[in-house]
CSV table of C-alpha atoms in Angstrom, one decimal:
chain,number,residue,atom,x,y,z
A,1,MET,CA,114.4,80.7,110.3
A,2,ARG,CA,113.5,83.6,109.5
A,3,GLU,CA,111.7,86.4,111.5
A,4,ARG,CA,109.9,88.9,109.5
A,5,SER,CA,108.7,90.9,112.7
A,6,SER,CA,111.6,91.1,114.3
A,7,ARG,CA,114.1,95.0,113.5
A,8,GLY,CA,117.1,95.1,114.8
A,9,SER,CA,118.5,97.8,117.1
A,10,GLN,CA,121.1,99.5,115.6
A,11,PRO,CA,121.5,103.3,117.8
A,12,SER,CA,123.3,105.1,115.6
A,13,VAL,CA,120.9,105.2,112.6
A,14,ASP,CA,120.1,109.1,111.5
A,15,GLU,CA,123.4,109.4,112.0
A,16,ARG,CA,124.6,107.7,110.0
A,17,TYR,CA,121.8,107.7,107.2
A,18,SER,CA,122.5,111.5,107.5
A,19,GLN,CA,125.7,110.9,106.1
A,20,TRP,CA,124.6,108.6,103.4
A,21,LYS,CA,121.6,111.6,102.4
A,22,SER,CA,125.2,114.8,101.8
A,23,LEU,CA,126.9,111.9,99.5
A,24,VAL,CA,124.3,111.3,97.7
A,25,PRO,CA,124.6,113.4,94.5
A,26,VAL,CA,128.2,111.9,94.0
A,27,LEU,CA,127.7,108.8,95.1
A,28,TYR,CA,124.5,108.1,92.4
A,29,ASP,CA,123.8,109.4,88.8
A,30,TRP,CA,119.4,108.5,90.4
A,31,LEU,CA,118.1,108.1,93.2
A,32,ALA,CA,113.7,107.8,93.4
A,33,ASN,CA,112.3,107.7,97.2
A,34,HIS,CA,109.6,106.6,97.7
A,35,ASN,CA,107.0,105.7,101.4
A,36,LEU,CA,105.4,102.7,101.5
A,37,VAL,CA,101.8,102.8,103.2
A,38,TRP,CA,102.7,99.0,104.0
A,39,PRO,CA,106.1,97.0,104.7
A,40,SER,CA,106.6,94.9,101.2
A,41,LEU,CA,108.1,91.2,101.9
A,42,SER,CA,109.1,91.1,98.2
A,43,CYS,CA,109.5,93.6,95.3
A,44,ARG,CA,110.2,92.4,91.0
A,45,TRP,CA,110.8,93.7,87.9
A,46,GLY,CA,108.4,93.2,85.2
A,47,PRO,CA,108.6,94.1,81.7
A,48,GLN,CA,109.4,97.8,80.3
A,49,LEU,CA,107.4,99.7,79.0
A,50,GLU,CA,108.1,102.0,76.7
A,51,GLN,CA,110.9,104.0,76.0
A,52,ALA,CA,111.8,108.1,76.0
A,53,THR,CA,114.4,110.4,75.0
A,54,TYR,CA,114.6,110.8,78.3
A,55,LYS,CA,112.6,108.3,80.4
A,56,SER,CA,111.5,105.0,80.4
A,57,ARG,CA,108.8,103.1,81.5
A,58,GLN,CA,109.2,99.5,83.6
A,59,ARG,CA,106.5,97.9,84.9
A,60,LEU,CA,106.8,96.8,89.4
A,61,TYR,CA,105.4,94.1,91.2
A,62,LEU,CA,104.9,94.7,95.1
A,63,SER,CA,103.9,93.2,98.3
A,64,GLU,CA,101.7,94.2,100.3
A,65,GLN,CA,101.3,93.3,104.4
A,66,THR,CA,98.9,94.7,106.1
A,67,ASP,CA,97.3,94.6,110.0
A,68,GLY,CA,94.0,93.5,108.8
A,69,THR,CA,92.3,96.6,108.4
A,70,VAL,CA,92.2,95.2,104.9
A,71,PRO,CA,94.3,93.0,102.6
A,72,ASN,CA,96.5,91.7,101.8
A,73,THR,CA,98.1,92.7,98.3
A,74,LEU,CA,99.7,91.9,95.2
A,75,VAL,CA,100.7,95.3,93.2
A,76,ILE,CA,101.2,96.6,90.4
A,77,ALA,CA,103.2,99.8,90.1
A,78,ASN,CA,104.5,101.7,86.3
A,79,CYS,CA,107.3,102.8,87.1
A,80,GLU,CA,109.5,106.3,85.7
A,81,ILE,CA,113.1,105.6,85.1
A,82,VAL,CA,116.0,108.2,84.6
A,83,LYS,CA,117.9,107.6,82.1
A,84,PRO,CA,122.0,107.7,82.9
A,85,ARG,CA,123.4,110.7,83.2
A,86,VAL,CA,119.9,113.3,82.9
A,87,ALA,CA,119.1,113.4,86.5
A,88,ALA,CA,120.7,116.8,88.5
A,89,ALA,CA,123.1,115.6,91.1
A,90,GLU,CA,122.3,119.3,93.5
A,91,HIS,CA,118.2,117.8,92.7
A,92,ILE,CA,118.5,113.3,93.1
A,93,SER,CA,118.7,114.3,97.7
A,94,GLN,CA,115.9,116.5,97.2
A,95,PHE,CA,113.4,114.3,99.1
A,96,ASN,CA,111.3,114.4,101.8
A,97,GLU,CA,111.4,110.3,102.8
A,98,GLU,CA,107.9,110.0,104.2
A,99,ALA,CA,106.2,111.3,101.4
A,100,ARG,CA,105.5,108.9,97.6
A,101,SER,CA,108.2,109.5,94.6
A,102,PRO,CA,106.2,111.2,91.4
A,103,PHE,CA,107.9,107.9,90.0
A,104,VAL,CA,105.7,104.9,91.0
A,105,LYS,CA,103.1,104.4,90.6
A,106,LYS,CA,99.9,101.5,91.6
A,107,PHE,CA,98.5,100.5,87.9
A,108,LYS,CA,96.4,97.5,89.6
A,109,THR,CA,95.1,96.1,92.6
A,110,ILE,CA,95.2,93.1,92.7
A,111,ILE,CA,94.3,90.9,96.8
A,112,HIS,CA,95.8,89.0,97.4
A,113,PRO,CA,94.6,85.4,99.8
A,114,GLY,CA,96.9,85.8,102.8
A,115,GLU,CA,100.1,88.1,102.3
A,116,VAL,CA,102.9,88.3,100.2
A,117,ASN,CA,106.0,87.0,101.0
A,118,ARG,CA,108.0,86.5,97.7
A,119,ILE,CA,107.0,87.5,93.8
A,120,ARG,CA,108.6,86.2,91.1
A,121,GLU,CA,108.1,86.9,87.3
A,122,LEU,CA,108.6,84.4,84.7
A,123,PRO,CA,111.8,85.0,82.9
A,124,GLN,CA,109.6,83.7,79.3
A,125,ASN,CA,106.5,86.0,79.7
A,126,SER,CA,106.7,88.5,83.0
A,127,LYS,CA,103.3,89.4,82.7
A,128,ILE,CA,103.4,86.2,84.8
A,129,VAL,CA,103.7,85.9,88.6
A,130,ALA,CA,104.7,83.0,90.9
A,131,THR,CA,103.5,84.7,94.3
A,132,HIS,CA,104.6,82.6,98.3
A,133,THR,CA,101.9,83.3,101.0
A,134,ASP,CA,101.3,80.9,104.5
A,135,SER,CA,100.1,78.7,102.2
A,136,PRO,CA,101.1,74.9,100.7
A,137,ASP,CA,100.7,76.2,97.5
A,138,VAL,CA,102.0,78.5,95.4
A,139,LEU,CA,99.8,80.6,93.1
A,140,ILE,CA,99.9,81.9,89.4
A,141,TRP,CA,98.3,84.8,87.9
A,142,ASP,CA,98.5,87.2,84.9
A,143,VAL,CA,99.3,90.5,86.1
A,144,GLU,CA,98.0,92.0,82.8
A,145,ALA,CA,94.4,90.1,82.8
A,146,GLN,CA,93.6,90.1,86.1
A,147,PRO,CA,91.2,92.6,87.4
A,148,ASN,CA,92.0,95.8,89.1
A,149,ARG,CA,90.6,95.4,92.6
A,150,HIS,CA,89.8,98.3,95.6
A,151,ALA,CA,91.3,96.4,99.0
A,152,VAL,CA,88.4,97.1,101.4
A,153,LEU,CA,87.9,95.7,104.3
A,154,GLY,CA,85.9,92.6,103.7
A,155,ALA,CA,86.9,92.3,99.8
A,156,THR,CA,86.8,88.9,98.2
A,157,ASP,CA,90.2,87.3,97.7
A,158,SER,CA,91.2,87.4,93.5
A,159,ARG,CA,90.7,85.0,91.8
A,160,PRO,CA,94.1,83.6,91.4
A,161,ASP,CA,94.5,82.1,87.4
A,162,LEU,CA,96.7,79.1,88.6
A,163,ILE,CA,97.6,77.3,91.9
A,164,LEU,CA,100.0,74.8,92.3
A,165,THR,CA,99.3,72.0,95.1
A,166,GLY,CA,102.3,69.1,96.6
A,167,HIS,CA,103.2,71.2,99.9
A,168,GLN,CA,102.2,68.6,102.7
A,169,GLU,CA,103.3,71.6,105.3
A,170,ASN,CA,103.5,76.0,104.8
A,171,ALA,CA,105.7,76.9,102.3
A,172,GLU,CA,106.6,80.6,102.9
A,173,PHE,CA,110.1,82.4,100.6
A,174,ALA,CA,111.2,79.4,98.7
A,175,LEU,CA,109.8,80.6,94.8
A,176,ALA,CA,112.5,80.5,91.6
A,177,MET,CA,110.8,80.5,88.0
A,178,CYS,CA,113.1,78.4,84.9
A,179,PRO,CA,115.0,81.3,83.0
A,180,THR,CA,114.5,77.9,79.6
A,181,GLU,CA,111.1,76.6,80.4
A,182,PRO,CA,108.2,77.4,81.9
A,183,TYR,CA,109.3,75.5,85.2
A,184,VAL,CA,107.9,77.2,89.3
A,185,LEU,CA,111.0,75.5,91.7
A,186,SER,CA,109.7,75.7,96.2
A,187,GLY,CA,110.9,75.0,98.9
A,188,GLY,CA,108.7,74.8,102.6
A,189,LYS,CA,108.3,73.9,106.1
A,190,ASP,CA,107.7,70.4,103.9
A,191,LYS,CA,111.5,69.8,104.1
A,192,SER,CA,110.9,69.3,100.9
A,193,VAL,CA,111.7,71.4,96.9
A,194,VAL,CA,108.7,70.9,94.8
A,195,LEU,CA,108.7,71.2,90.6
A,196,TRP,CA,106.0,72.2,88.0
A,197,SER,CA,106.3,72.7,84.4
A,198,ILE,CA,102.8,75.9,84.0
A,199,GLN,CA,103.7,75.1,79.8
A,200,ASP,CA,99.8,74.1,78.7
A,201,HIS,CA,98.6,77.2,81.0
A,202,ILE,CA,101.4,80.4,79.4
A,203,THR,CA,100.5,78.8,75.9
A,204,SER,CA,97.2,78.6,76.4
A,205,SER,CA,95.4,81.9,75.5
A,206,THR,CA,91.9,80.7,76.5
A,207,ASP,CA,90.9,79.7,80.3
A,208,PRO,CA,93.7,78.4,82.3
A,209,SER,CA,91.2,75.7,83.4
A,210,LYS,CA,90.4,73.9,79.8
A,211,SER,CA,94.9,73.1,79.4
A,212,PRO,CA,95.9,70.1,79.4
A,213,GLY,CA,97.9,70.4,82.0
A,214,ALA,CA,95.4,72.3,84.1
A,215,SER,CA,93.1,69.0,86.7
A,216,SER,CA,89.5,70.1,87.2
A,217,GLY,CA,89.2,69.8,90.6
A,218,SER,CA,90.5,73.3,93.2
A,219,SER,CA,92.6,73.7,95.7
A,220,SER,CA,91.5,76.0,98.8
A,221,VAL,CA,94.1,79.4,100.2
A,222,LYS,CA,93.4,80.3,103.1
A,223,GLN,CA,94.1,83.6,104.6
A,224,SER,CA,96.4,84.0,106.6
A,225,PRO,CA,95.3,85.3,110.7
A,226,LYS,CA,97.1,88.6,109.5
A,227,GLY,CA,95.3,88.8,106.8
A,228,GLY,CA,91.4,89.4,108.9
A,229,ASN,CA,89.4,86.3,107.6
A,230,ASP,CA,89.2,83.3,106.4
A,231,LYS,CA,87.7,83.3,103.4
A,232,VAL,CA,88.5,80.4,100.3
A,233,SER,CA,89.8,81.7,96.6
A,234,ASP,CA,89.2,78.8,95.0
A,235,GLY,CA,91.1,77.8,90.9
A,236,PRO,CA,92.8,75.1,88.5
A,237,THR,CA,94.5,73.3,89.8
A,238,VAL,CA,98.2,71.7,88.5
A,239,GLY,CA,100.3,69.0,90.7
A,240,PRO,CA,103.6,68.9,90.8
A,241,ARG,CA,106.1,66.8,87.8
A,242,GLY,CA,109.0,65.9,91.0
A,243,VAL,CA,108.8,65.7,94.9
A,244,PHE,CA,112.3,66.2,95.9
A,245,GLN,CA,113.7,65.5,99.6
A,246,GLY,CA,117.0,65.7,101.4
A,247,HIS,CA,116.6,68.4,103.6
A,248,GLU,CA,116.4,67.7,107.4
A,249,ASP,CA,114.9,71.5,108.2
A,250,THR,CA,112.5,74.4,106.7
A,251,VAL,CA,113.7,75.2,102.7
A,252,GLU,CA,114.0,79.2,102.7
A,253,ASP,CA,115.8,79.6,99.1
A,254,VAL,CA,115.6,77.8,95.6
A,255,GLN,CA,117.3,78.3,92.5
A,256,PHE,CA,117.0,77.1,88.9
A,257,CYS,CA,120.9,76.5,87.3
A,258,PRO,CA,121.2,79.1,84.4
A,259,THR,CA,121.5,76.7,81.6
A,260,SER,CA,119.5,73.6,82.7
A,261,PRO,CA,115.5,73.3,83.4
A,262,GLN,CA,116.0,70.3,85.6
A,263,GLU,CA,119.6,71.4,87.3
A,264,PHE,CA,118.4,73.9,90.6
A,265,CYS,CA,120.1,74.3,93.7
A,266,SER,CA,117.8,74.5,97.5
A,267,VAL,CA,119.5,76.2,100.8
A,268,GLY,CA,117.5,75.8,104.2
A,269,ASP,CA,117.5,76.4,108.3
A,270,ASP,CA,119.6,72.9,108.6
A,271,SER,CA,122.7,74.9,107.3
A,272,CYS,CA,122.5,72.6,104.3
A,273,LEU,CA,123.8,73.7,100.1
A,274,ILE,CA,122.1,70.9,97.8
A,275,LEU,CA,122.4,70.7,94.3
A,276,TRP,CA,119.9,68.4,92.3
A,277,ASP,CA,118.7,66.8,89.3
A,278,ALA,CA,115.0,65.8,88.3
A,279,ARG,CA,116.7,63.0,85.7
A,280,VAL,CA,118.0,61.2,87.9
A,281,GLY,CA,116.2,61.3,90.9
A,282,SER,CA,114.4,62.1,93.3
A,283,SER,CA,118.0,62.3,95.8
A,284,PRO,CA,120.7,64.8,95.9
A,285,ILE,CA,123.2,65.5,93.7
A,286,THR,CA,124.8,67.0,96.4
A,287,LYS,CA,124.6,68.3,100.6
A,288,VAL,CA,127.2,70.4,100.9
A,289,GLU,CA,126.1,69.4,105.4
A,290,LYS,CA,128.2,72.8,106.2
A,291,ALA,CA,127.4,75.6,104.6
A,292,HIS,CA,127.6,78.1,106.6
A,293,ASN,CA,127.6,77.6,110.7
A,294,ALA,CA,124.1,79.1,110.7
A,295,ASP,CA,120.5,78.7,108.5
A,296,LEU,CA,120.4,79.6,105.0
A,297,HIS,CA,118.5,82.4,103.9
A,298,CYS,CA,119.2,82.6,100.1
A,299,VAL,CA,120.9,81.7,97.3
A,300,ASP,CA,120.9,82.3,93.3
A,301,TRP,CA,122.9,80.9,90.5
A,302,ASN,CA,125.4,83.3,88.5
A,303,PRO,CA,123.3,83.3,84.9
A,304,HIS,CA,127.0,84.2,83.5
A,305,ASP,CA,129.0,81.7,85.0
A,306,ASN,CA,127.0,78.6,85.9
A,307,ASN,CA,129.9,76.9,87.8
A,308,LEU,CA,129.5,79.6,91.0
A,309,ILE,CA,126.9,80.0,93.8
A,310,LEU,CA,125.7,82.4,96.0
A,311,THR,CA,124.6,81.4,99.8
A,312,GLY,CA,123.4,84.7,102.7
A,313,SER,CA,123.0,82.9,106.4
A,314,ALA,CA,122.3,84.8,109.8
A,315,ASP,CA,125.8,83.9,110.3
A,316,SER,CA,126.2,87.7,107.9
A,317,SER,CA,128.5,86.2,105.8
A,318,VAL,CA,128.1,85.3,101.7
A,319,HIS,CA,129.4,82.2,101.0
A,320,MET,CA,130.3,81.6,96.5
A,321,PHE,CA,130.9,78.1,96.2
A,322,ASP,CA,131.7,76.4,92.6
A,323,ARG,CA,130.1,73.0,91.7
A,324,ARG,CA,132.9,71.7,90.6
A,325,LYS,CA,134.0,71.6,94.5
A,326,LEU,CA,131.6,71.6,96.4
A,327,THR,CA,132.8,70.1,100.0
A,328,THR,CA,135.3,68.4,101.7
A,329,ASP,CA,136.2,64.6,102.5
A,330,ASP,CA,133.9,64.6,105.8
A,331,GLY,CA,131.0,66.7,103.9
A,332,VAL,CA,131.5,70.5,105.1
A,333,GLY,CA,131.3,73.5,103.0
A,334,SER,CA,134.4,74.5,100.7
A,335,PRO,CA,133.6,77.9,99.1
A,336,ILE,CA,136.2,79.6,97.3
A,337,TYR,CA,135.2,83.0,99.1
A,338,LYS,CA,133.5,84.1,102.2
A,339,PHE,CA,132.4,87.5,102.0
A,340,GLU,CA,132.2,89.6,105.3
A,341,GLY,CA,131.3,92.7,105.6
A,342,HIS,CA,127.5,92.3,106.9
A,343,LYS,CA,126.7,92.8,110.5
A,344,ALA,CA,123.7,90.7,110.2
A,345,ALA,CA,121.6,88.6,108.4
A,346,VAL,CA,122.0,88.1,105.1
A,347,LEU,CA,117.6,87.7,103.5
A,348,CYS,CA,119.0,87.8,100.1
A,349,VAL,CA,121.4,87.9,97.4
A,350,GLN,CA,121.7,88.3,93.8
A,351,TRP,CA,124.3,88.4,90.6
A,352,SER,CA,124.4,91.1,88.7
A,353,PRO,CA,122.6,91.1,85.1
A,354,ASP,CA,125.4,92.9,83.7
A,355,LYS,CA,128.0,91.3,84.6
A,356,ALA,CA,129.6,88.1,85.6
A,357,SER,CA,132.0,89.0,88.8
A,358,VAL,CA,128.9,91.7,90.6
A,359,PHE,CA,126.7,90.3,92.7
A,360,GLY,CA,124.1,92.5,95.7
A,361,SER,CA,123.2,91.0,99.0
A,362,ALA,CA,120.8,92.7,101.8
A,363,ALA,CA,120.8,92.2,105.3
A,364,GLU,CA,118.4,93.2,108.3
A,365,ASP,CA,122.4,95.7,109.3
A,366,GLY,CA,120.6,97.6,106.6
A,367,PHE,CA,122.8,97.8,104.0
A,368,LEU,CA,122.8,96.6,100.8
A,369,ASN,CA,126.3,95.6,99.5
A,370,VAL,CA,127.6,95.3,95.8
A,371,TRP,CA,130.6,92.9,95.8
A,372,ASP,CA,132.7,92.3,93.1
A,373,HIS,CA,134.8,88.6,93.3
A,374,GLU,CA,137.5,89.8,91.1
A,375,LYS,CA,138.5,92.4,93.1
A,376,VAL,CA,139.1,90.3,96.2
A,377,GLY,CA,142.9,90.3,96.3
A,378,LYS,CA,144.0,93.2,94.7
A,379,LYS,CA,146.1,95.4,96.5
A,380,LYS,CA,144.2,98.4,95.2
A,381,ASP,CA,141.5,99.6,94.1
A,382,ARG,CA,139.2,103.1,93.5
A,383,ILE,CA,137.2,102.6,96.7
A,384,GLY,CA,139.9,101.4,98.7
A,385,ASN,CA,141.6,104.3,99.0
A,386,ARG,CA,138.8,105.5,100.4
A,387,MET,CA,138.1,102.8,102.7
A,388,PRO,CA,140.8,101.3,103.8
A,389,ASN,CA,139.1,99.3,105.9
A,390,SER,CA,136.9,97.8,103.5
A,391,PRO,CA,136.0,93.8,103.2
A,392,PRO,CA,138.0,92.9,99.9
A,393,GLY,CA,135.3,92.6,97.0
A,394,LEU,CA,133.5,95.1,98.5
A,395,PHE,CA,132.6,98.0,96.2
A,396,PHE,CA,129.5,99.5,96.9
A,397,GLN,CA,127.1,100.1,100.2
A,398,HIS,CA,124.2,101.4,100.0
A,399,ALA,CA,122.3,102.9,103.5
A,400,GLY,CA,119.3,104.2,102.2
A,401,HIS,CA,117.2,101.6,104.3
A,402,ARG,CA,117.4,102.8,108.2
A,403,ASP,CA,115.8,99.5,109.2
A,404,LYS,CA,116.4,96.2,107.7
A,405,VAL,CA,116.5,95.6,103.8
A,406,VAL,CA,113.7,92.6,103.3
A,407,ASP,CA,114.2,92.7,99.6
A,408,PHE,CA,115.5,93.0,96.2
A,409,HIS,CA,116.2,93.2,92.9
A,410,TRP,CA,118.4,94.6,89.4
A,411,ASN,CA,116.9,95.2,86.5
A,412,ALA,CA,117.8,93.3,83.6
A,413,SER,CA,115.9,96.9,81.3
A,414,ASP,CA,117.8,99.5,82.9
A,415,PRO,CA,121.6,98.3,83.6
A,416,TRP,CA,122.7,99.1,87.3
A,417,THR,CA,120.1,100.1,88.7
A,418,ILE,CA,118.7,98.3,91.4
A,419,VAL,CA,115.3,98.3,93.6
A,420,SER,CA,115.1,97.2,96.9
A,421,VAL,CA,112.3,97.9,99.6
A,422,SER,CA,113.0,97.9,103.7
A,423,ASP,CA,110.3,97.3,106.1
A,424,ASP,CA,111.6,100.4,108.8
A,425,CYS,CA,107.5,101.4,109.5
A,426,GLU,CA,108.5,102.6,112.8
A,427,ARG,CA,111.0,105.1,111.6
A,428,THR,CA,109.6,106.3,108.9
A,429,GLY,CA,106.0,107.0,109.9
A,430,GLY,CA,104.7,104.5,106.5
A,431,GLY,CA,104.8,101.1,106.2
A,432,GLY,CA,108.5,100.8,105.1
A,433,THR,CA,110.5,101.7,102.2
A,434,LEU,CA,111.1,102.0,98.7
A,435,GLN,CA,114.3,102.5,96.8
A,436,ILE,CA,114.9,102.8,93.0
A,437,TRP,CA,118.8,103.6,92.9
A,438,ARG,CA,121.5,104.0,90.1
A,439,MET,CA,125.7,103.9,91.3
A,440,SER,CA,127.3,106.6,90.3
A,441,ASP,CA,129.6,104.8,86.3
A,442,LEU,CA,133.0,106.4,88.1
A,443,ILE,CA,132.3,103.9,90.3
A,444,TYR,CA,131.8,101.0,88.0
A,445,ARG,CA,133.7,101.9,85.5
A,446,PRO,CA,137.0,100.3,84.9
A,447,GLU,CA,140.3,102.7,85.8
A,448,GLU,CA,141.4,104.1,83.0
A,449,GLU,CA,138.6,104.5,81.2
A,450,VAL,CA,137.4,107.0,84.4
A,451,LEU,CA,140.6,108.8,84.6
A,452,GLU,CA,140.5,109.2,80.9
A,453,GLU,CA,137.0,110.9,80.1
A,454,LEU,CA,138.2,112.8,83.9
A,455,GLU,CA,141.3,114.5,82.0
A,456,LYS,CA,139.0,116.0,79.5
A,457,PHE,CA,137.3,118.6,82.8
A,458,LYS,CA,140.9,118.8,84.5
A,459,SER,CA,141.4,121.9,82.5
A,460,HIS,CA,138.3,123.3,83.6
A,461,ILE,CA,138.2,122.3,87.0
A,462,GLN,CA,141.7,124.5,87.9
A,463,THR,CA,140.1,127.5,86.2
A,464,CYS,CA,136.8,127.2,88.6
A,465,VAL,CA,139.1,126.1,91.3
A,466,SER,CA,141.8,129.8,90.4
A,467,SER,CA,138.5,131.6,89.9
A,468,LYS,CA,137.9,131.8,93.7
A,469,SER,CA,141.7,132.1,95.3
């Protein structure tokens, strides 16, 4: 089981951070550092709003986990994203880590009934988001239609546009939206995976309670004790399309198959990876009994190759599975590769939307690692010459956070741009840190392209060196 409140001790974190900051102009094409008032457990990109010559503007969804003096909130921000090769290298590392970035501006606040543990946006309509809190219910929000609220003590909760019922116990982290249909998937402490359709809700331009998919009753969502009160938020409810049983402990993460709304997978504290198919019933299609040697925290399904699945675990490793050969004869997990570069529990994994072989992993060790599984087994790669002891496949390590990286999200609208959040309030004088960053394209582009480009500057570099000698 993941513990949100614990903070791992890293004696050399200040030295590591100082070294990282000195390398920012070399490693990054752009970086924005934003100090958060409250810790954030989830961050997600929303729709792109506009494109300009040197910047683009995009929605950003963030959670706020408060101490009870003010309500917990779901924050909708506007983010200015500097386009590739526009930011001056000498400027991107000149930031005050305790200040808020001018590139991130709060647009709207929704007062959330309880802590926002997880946010997921609907691919077919990214203004529709789902949230998890310490409750059995999943909350659906139309973030553009919701009124802006002031988060002051005693303020009433915002009213969800839809409440998804079906769990018997709290569903805190496991949450996914389907890429191909308006389906929602969740897992919880009741050891179950629950599937809903919100098709009628998102196609109705009027009150969602009048849509055919919504029931006439209402569901109660109680404020968590940390929220400071026990207020109840009511709204139209939708029951599940299916409830799937097969885990023996808390379900920690779920994910849809990229090409089928009926196929999905889940991982949990029972160390199992389970594949499901709603067309053939509510029992597992394949159950990997020992996918890792500890609790599983996260899972992702490759959007470019639906045979490849990633899992991250408390055993500090990331495993890559091929769903055509998931287990050995005795049911033990048979990953096609184990990525072992973290030194603490892996909390989040996600495939890149831009390159089929690339993925990221974030962990309690404060690192966000970027991997390329095509590099595994190759004797030489570009970063291997600089980091001879780096694990196979690792080609970039983001070290800008001072404590555990609890969530990150690749930007599908802006290639190779990532938003990440860490819970490091004890070190930064705030609630946590949000960073938006894009590594230098010299790191991930094909080596022959990079060498060809650098060749153009060879004479200029030689001239500069000669003039200084």
